[in-house]
């Protein structure tokens, strides 16, 4: 069993969490997701075309189907209405992480080692807080980012601790797309055709 498999489960904590209204929503939905076999990736309030509450979820293997989105919506929507966390009209969006997904757990970094990512830290490292590079040398404490396009004077390799990250996500590349398509194909063999899981974005929107 590799490191990603050891810690990739529904109980694995996220490396960083939301604040404000997003944190309140996360606290409400997390206990509802686990019994259904899902875990929260992130909660985000978006202001484009009206207010949208995006709840990004996945199964422990990273998959999500349209039916899964419907199940999550039916489960969390009534509680959000009762708690009235958002006091104005909004659209509820249940979505998968997508191919260029956020990296929110240690297992995400183990799983996507060797791929290009963008990282933002809460502390200054080598006079910077935003980084882009290949994920390498993943451990339980952190990783080394190998810069793919280093500017003059920039370090080629940066050591980053998990505890210092505030935002991280994959960068869309041809290699990442090929990897995601292969994963889709492997997972689809475990499901009936009309309910195949996918790493591509699955999204359902509901007016509130």
mmCIF file of C-alpha atoms in Angstrom, residues 112-120 129-137 143-151 155-159 168-172:
data_model
loop_
_atom_site.group_PDB
_atom_site.id
_atom_site.type_symbol
_atom_site.label_atom_id
_atom_site.label_comp_id
_atom_site.label_asym_id
_atom_site.label_seq_id
_atom_site.Cartn_x
_atom_site.Cartn_y
_atom_site.Cartn_z
ATOM 1 C CA UNK A 112 -0.657 13.904 -7.964
ATOM 2 C CA UNK A 113 3.095 13.823 -7.354
ATOM 3 C CA UNK A 114 4.951 14.627 -10.569
ATOM 4 C CA UNK A 115 2.302 17.055 -11.820
ATOM 5 C CA UNK A 116 2.395 20.837 -12.142
ATOM 6 C CA UNK A 117 0.754 22.837 -9.344
ATOM 7 C CA UNK A 118 0.353 26.383 -8.048
ATOM 8 C CA UNK A 119 0.938 26.892 -4.328
ATOM 9 C CA UNK A 120 0.301 29.874 -2.039
ATOM 10 C CA UNK A 129 4.444 33.467 -1.210
ATOM 11 C CA UNK A 130 3.206 32.211 -4.585
ATOM 12 C CA UNK A 131 4.884 29.336 -6.379
ATOM 13 C CA UNK A 132 4.455 27.202 -9.475
ATOM 14 C CA UNK A 133 6.231 23.939 -10.145
ATOM 15 C CA UNK A 134 6.264 20.148 -10.203
ATOM 16 C CA UNK A 135 5.276 18.328 -7.003
ATOM 17 C CA UNK A 136 8.176 16.117 -5.889
ATOM 18 C CA UNK A 137 9.546 14.363 -2.794
ATOM 19 C CA UNK A 143 7.221 18.453 -0.352
ATOM 20 C CA UNK A 144 9.688 20.003 -2.754
ATOM 21 C CA UNK A 145 8.394 22.111 -5.624
ATOM 22 C CA UNK A 146 10.559 21.950 -8.738
ATOM 23 C CA UNK A 147 10.048 25.222 -10.609
ATOM 24 C CA UNK A 148 9.148 24.687 -14.264
ATOM 25 C CA UNK A 149 9.777 28.298 -15.318
ATOM 26 C CA UNK A 150 12.275 29.901 -12.982
ATOM 27 C CA UNK A 151 12.914 33.615 -13.448
ATOM 28 C CA UNK A 155 15.543 29.031 -6.805
ATOM 29 C CA UNK A 156 14.849 25.950 -8.911
ATOM 30 C CA UNK A 157 13.677 23.948 -5.894
ATOM 31 C CA UNK A 158 11.575 25.128 -2.959
ATOM 32 C CA UNK A 159 10.848 23.120 0.178
ATOM 33 C CA UNK A 168 -2.975 24.841 -3.744
ATOM 34 C CA UNK A 169 -4.313 23.465 -7.016
ATOM 35 C CA UNK A 170 -3.173 21.541 -10.072
ATOM 36 C CA UNK A 171 -2.360 23.313 -13.333
ATOM 37 C CA UNK A 172 -4.041 21.964 -16.454
#
